[in-house]
Amino acid sequence: MNLILISCMMAILISIVLMTACSLISKKSILDREKMSPFECGFDPKSSSRMPFSVQFFLIAVLFLIFDIEIVIILPMIVTFNISSLSTWMLTIMMFMMILIMGLFHEWNNGVLEWAK
């Protein structure tokens, strides 16, 4: 127990020392208007370079990642079909698919999948 505690304290201490050293060594840049503005041949930009990001694109990306991970979870179930009993395997698949379908309907009811508003 003492060995684990000492190892954790050493890891935390090394992390703190490295973060402090990096912040002291790193180059500090002074933020001014010219450095923060986009380069347009020396002219002032016509519009803001900080365009607002659409939340709809972010939600679609998150949904894609969720369903992509779910496919990765489903693929090993095909391999375990021969190893496990049919009733256990079917119950697992049905529960997993039911959770997926309930999540899809929940997202649909909340309007996440609608583009035009």
PDB file of C-alpha atoms in Angstrom:
ATOM      1  CA  MET A   1       0.000   0.000   0.000  1.00  0.00           C
ATOM      2  CA  ASN A   2       2.831   2.359   0.852  1.00  0.00           C
ATOM      3  CA  LEU A   3       4.523   1.608  -2.464  1.00  0.00           C
ATOM      4  CA  ILE A   4       1.396   2.592  -4.399  1.00  0.00           C
ATOM      5  CA  LEU A   5       1.031   5.795  -2.374  1.00  0.00           C
ATOM      6  CA  ILE A   6       4.677   6.711  -2.903  1.00  0.00           C
ATOM      7  CA  SER A   7       4.395   5.981  -6.648  1.00  0.00           C
ATOM      8  CA  CYS A   8       1.310   8.191  -6.977  1.00  0.00           C
ATOM      9  CA  MET A   9       2.938  11.029  -5.056  1.00  0.00           C
ATOM     10  CA  MET A  10       6.076  10.776  -7.207  1.00  0.00           C
ATOM     11  CA  ALA A  11       3.975  10.859 -10.396  1.00  0.00           C
ATOM     12  CA  ILE A  12       2.124  13.944  -9.197  1.00  0.00           C
ATOM     13  CA  LEU A  13       5.368  15.619  -8.115  1.00  0.00           C
ATOM     14  CA  ILE A  14       7.064  14.911 -11.460  1.00  0.00           C
ATOM     15  CA  SER A  15       4.004  16.249 -13.313  1.00  0.00           C
ATOM     16  CA  ILE A  16       3.977  19.452 -11.286  1.00  0.00           C
ATOM     17  CA  VAL A  17       7.721  19.965 -11.786  1.00  0.00           C
ATOM     18  CA  LEU A  18       7.420  19.429 -15.552  1.00  0.00           C
ATOM     19  CA  MET A  19       4.433  21.772 -15.893  1.00  0.00           C
ATOM     20  CA  THR A  20       6.233  24.472 -13.901  1.00  0.00           C
ATOM     21  CA  ALA A  21       9.410  24.082 -15.961  1.00  0.00           C
ATOM     22  CA  CYS A  22       7.470  24.253 -19.228  1.00  0.00           C
ATOM     23  CA  SER A  23       5.629  27.399 -18.190  1.00  0.00           C
ATOM     24  CA  LEU A  24       8.892  29.084 -17.135  1.00  0.00           C
ATOM     25  CA  ILE A  25      10.810  28.086 -20.257  1.00  0.00           C
ATOM     26  CA  SER A  26       8.055  28.725 -22.804  1.00  0.00           C
ATOM     27  CA  LYS A  27       8.141  31.849 -24.922  1.00  0.00           C
ATOM     28  CA  LYS A  28       5.660  34.463 -23.829  1.00  0.00           C
ATOM     29  CA  SER A  29       3.983  36.326 -26.653  1.00  0.00           C
ATOM     30  CA  ILE A  30       2.363  39.674 -26.198  1.00  0.00           C
ATOM     31  CA  LEU A  31      -1.111  39.647 -27.689  1.00  0.00           C
ATOM     32  CA  ASP A  32      -1.795  42.737 -29.730  1.00  0.00           C
ATOM     33  CA  ARG A  33      -4.232  43.633 -32.509  1.00  0.00           C
ATOM     34  CA  GLU A  34      -1.851  42.900 -35.373  1.00  0.00           C
ATOM     35  CA  LYS A  35      -0.887  39.455 -34.134  1.00  0.00           C
ATOM     36  CA  MET A  36      -4.491  38.434 -33.468  1.00  0.00           C
ATOM     37  CA  SER A  37      -5.861  39.627 -36.829  1.00  0.00           C
ATOM     38  CA  PRO A  38      -5.661  37.498 -40.003  1.00  0.00           C
ATOM     39  CA  PHE A  39      -3.085  38.370 -42.637  1.00  0.00           C
ATOM     40  CA  GLU A  40      -4.660  40.191 -45.595  1.00  0.00           C
ATOM     41  CA  CYS A  41      -1.801  42.000 -47.338  1.00  0.00           C
ATOM     42  CA  GLY A  42      -1.595  44.674 -44.662  1.00  0.00           C
ATOM     43  CA  PHE A  43      -5.240  45.765 -44.985  1.00  0.00           C
ATOM     44  CA  ASP A  44      -7.802  45.587 -42.217  1.00  0.00           C
ATOM     45  CA  PRO A  45     -10.083  42.582 -42.626  1.00  0.00           C
ATOM     46  CA  LYS A  46     -13.580  43.264 -43.973  1.00  0.00           C
ATOM     47  CA  SER A  47     -15.292  40.922 -41.544  1.00  0.00           C
ATOM     48  CA  SER A  48     -14.508  39.133 -38.328  1.00  0.00           C
ATOM     49  CA  SER A  49     -12.078  36.251 -38.587  1.00  0.00           C
ATOM     50  CA  ARG A  50     -13.795  34.577 -35.649  1.00  0.00           C
ATOM     51  CA  MET A  51     -16.880  33.205 -37.388  1.00  0.00           C
ATOM     52  CA  PRO A  52     -19.428  31.568 -35.071  1.00  0.00           C
ATOM     53  CA  PHE A  53     -19.442  27.786 -35.299  1.00  0.00           C
ATOM     54  CA  SER A  54     -22.744  26.049 -35.964  1.00  0.00           C
ATOM     55  CA  VAL A  55     -23.780  23.797 -33.111  1.00  0.00           C
ATOM     56  CA  GLN A  56     -25.636  21.573 -35.592  1.00  0.00           C
ATOM     57  CA  PHE A  57     -22.342  20.444 -37.186  1.00  0.00           C
ATOM     58  CA  PHE A  58     -20.967  19.613 -33.739  1.00  0.00           C
ATOM     59  CA  LEU A  59     -24.062  17.559 -32.854  1.00  0.00           C
ATOM     60  CA  ILE A  60     -23.885  15.603 -36.103  1.00  0.00           C
ATOM     61  CA  ALA A  61     -20.178  14.893 -35.486  1.00  0.00           C
ATOM     62  CA  VAL A  62     -20.939  13.642 -31.973  1.00  0.00           C
ATOM     63  CA  LEU A  63     -23.747  11.438 -33.295  1.00  0.00           C
ATOM     64  CA  PHE A  64     -21.401  10.023 -35.920  1.00  0.00           C
ATOM     65  CA  LEU A  65     -18.816   9.171 -33.266  1.00  0.00           C
ATOM     66  CA  ILE A  66     -21.418   7.547 -31.031  1.00  0.00           C
ATOM     67  CA  PHE A  67     -22.786   5.341 -33.806  1.00  0.00           C
ATOM     68  CA  ASP A  68     -19.267   4.561 -35.009  1.00  0.00           C
ATOM     69  CA  ILE A  69     -18.317   3.317 -31.547  1.00  0.00           C
ATOM     70  CA  GLU A  70     -21.503   1.284 -31.397  1.00  0.00           C
ATOM     71  CA  ILE A  71     -20.529  -0.498 -34.608  1.00  0.00           C
ATOM     72  CA  VAL A  72     -17.182  -1.345 -33.029  1.00  0.00           C
ATOM     73  CA  ILE A  73     -19.079  -2.819 -30.084  1.00  0.00           C
ATOM     74  CA  ILE A  74     -21.417  -4.832 -32.349  1.00  0.00           C
ATOM     75  CA  LEU A  75     -18.652  -6.444 -34.460  1.00  0.00           C
ATOM     76  CA  PRO A  76     -17.190  -8.660 -31.680  1.00  0.00           C
ATOM     77  CA  MET A  77     -20.694  -9.962 -30.992  1.00  0.00           C
ATOM     78  CA  ILE A  78     -20.525 -11.811 -34.309  1.00  0.00           C
ATOM     79  CA  VAL A  79     -17.401 -13.646 -33.166  1.00  0.00           C
ATOM     80  CA  THR A  80     -18.971 -14.598 -29.827  1.00  0.00           C
ATOM     81  CA  PHE A  81     -22.000 -16.150 -31.532  1.00  0.00           C
ATOM     82  CA  ASN A  82     -20.315 -19.579 -31.713  1.00  0.00           C
ATOM     83  CA  ILE A  83     -19.002 -19.447 -28.143  1.00  0.00           C
ATOM     84  CA  SER A  84     -22.105 -18.349 -26.194  1.00  0.00           C
ATOM     85  CA  SER A  85     -25.552 -19.853 -25.992  1.00  0.00           C
ATOM     86  CA  LEU A  86     -28.156 -18.642 -28.452  1.00  0.00           C
ATOM     87  CA  SER A  87     -30.585 -17.286 -25.853  1.00  0.00           C
ATOM     88  CA  THR A  88     -27.920 -15.246 -24.032  1.00  0.00           C
ATOM     89  CA  TRP A  89     -26.540 -13.934 -27.302  1.00  0.00           C
ATOM     90  CA  MET A  90     -29.994 -12.934 -28.605  1.00  0.00           C
ATOM     91  CA  LEU A  91     -30.899 -11.246 -25.310  1.00  0.00           C
ATOM     92  CA  THR A  92     -27.669  -9.228 -25.402  1.00  0.00           C
ATOM     93  CA  ILE A  93     -28.169  -8.198 -29.036  1.00  0.00           C
ATOM     94  CA  MET A  94     -31.827  -7.269 -28.477  1.00  0.00           C
ATOM     95  CA  MET A  95     -31.027  -5.150 -25.408  1.00  0.00           C
ATOM     96  CA  PHE A  96     -28.188  -3.387 -27.213  1.00  0.00           C
ATOM     97  CA  MET A  97     -30.302  -2.698 -30.301  1.00  0.00           C
ATOM     98  CA  MET A  98     -33.206  -1.493 -28.133  1.00  0.00           C
ATOM     99  CA  ILE A  99     -30.917   1.004 -26.384  1.00  0.00           C
ATOM    100  CA  LEU A 100     -29.668   2.216 -29.787  1.00  0.00           C
ATOM    101  CA  ILE A 101     -33.199   2.657 -31.140  1.00  0.00           C
ATOM    102  CA  MET A 102     -34.367   4.453 -27.981  1.00  0.00           C
ATOM    103  CA  GLY A 103     -31.383   6.827 -28.271  1.00  0.00           C
ATOM    104  CA  LEU A 104     -32.178   7.500 -31.920  1.00  0.00           C
ATOM    105  CA  PHE A 105     -35.827   8.288 -31.129  1.00  0.00           C
ATOM    106  CA  HIS A 106     -34.754  10.545 -28.250  1.00  0.00           C
ATOM    107  CA  GLU A 107     -32.444  12.512 -30.572  1.00  0.00           C
ATOM    108  CA  TRP A 108     -35.188  12.670 -33.199  1.00  0.00           C
ATOM    109  CA  ASN A 109     -37.759  14.000 -30.695  1.00  0.00           C
ATOM    110  CA  ASN A 110     -35.342  16.667 -29.452  1.00  0.00           C
ATOM    111  CA  GLY A 111     -34.813  17.911 -33.012  1.00  0.00           C
ATOM    112  CA  VAL A 112     -31.101  17.139 -33.209  1.00  0.00           C
ATOM    113  CA  LEU A 113     -31.495  15.517 -36.627  1.00  0.00           C
ATOM    114  CA  GLU A 114     -33.367  18.470 -38.187  1.00  0.00           C
ATOM    115  CA  TRP A 115     -31.278  20.897 -40.265  1.00  0.00           C
ATOM    116  CA  ALA A 116     -33.837  23.538 -41.206  1.00  0.00           C
ATOM    117  CA  LYS A 117     -35.238  25.641 -38.393  1.00  0.00           C
TER     118      LYS A 117
END
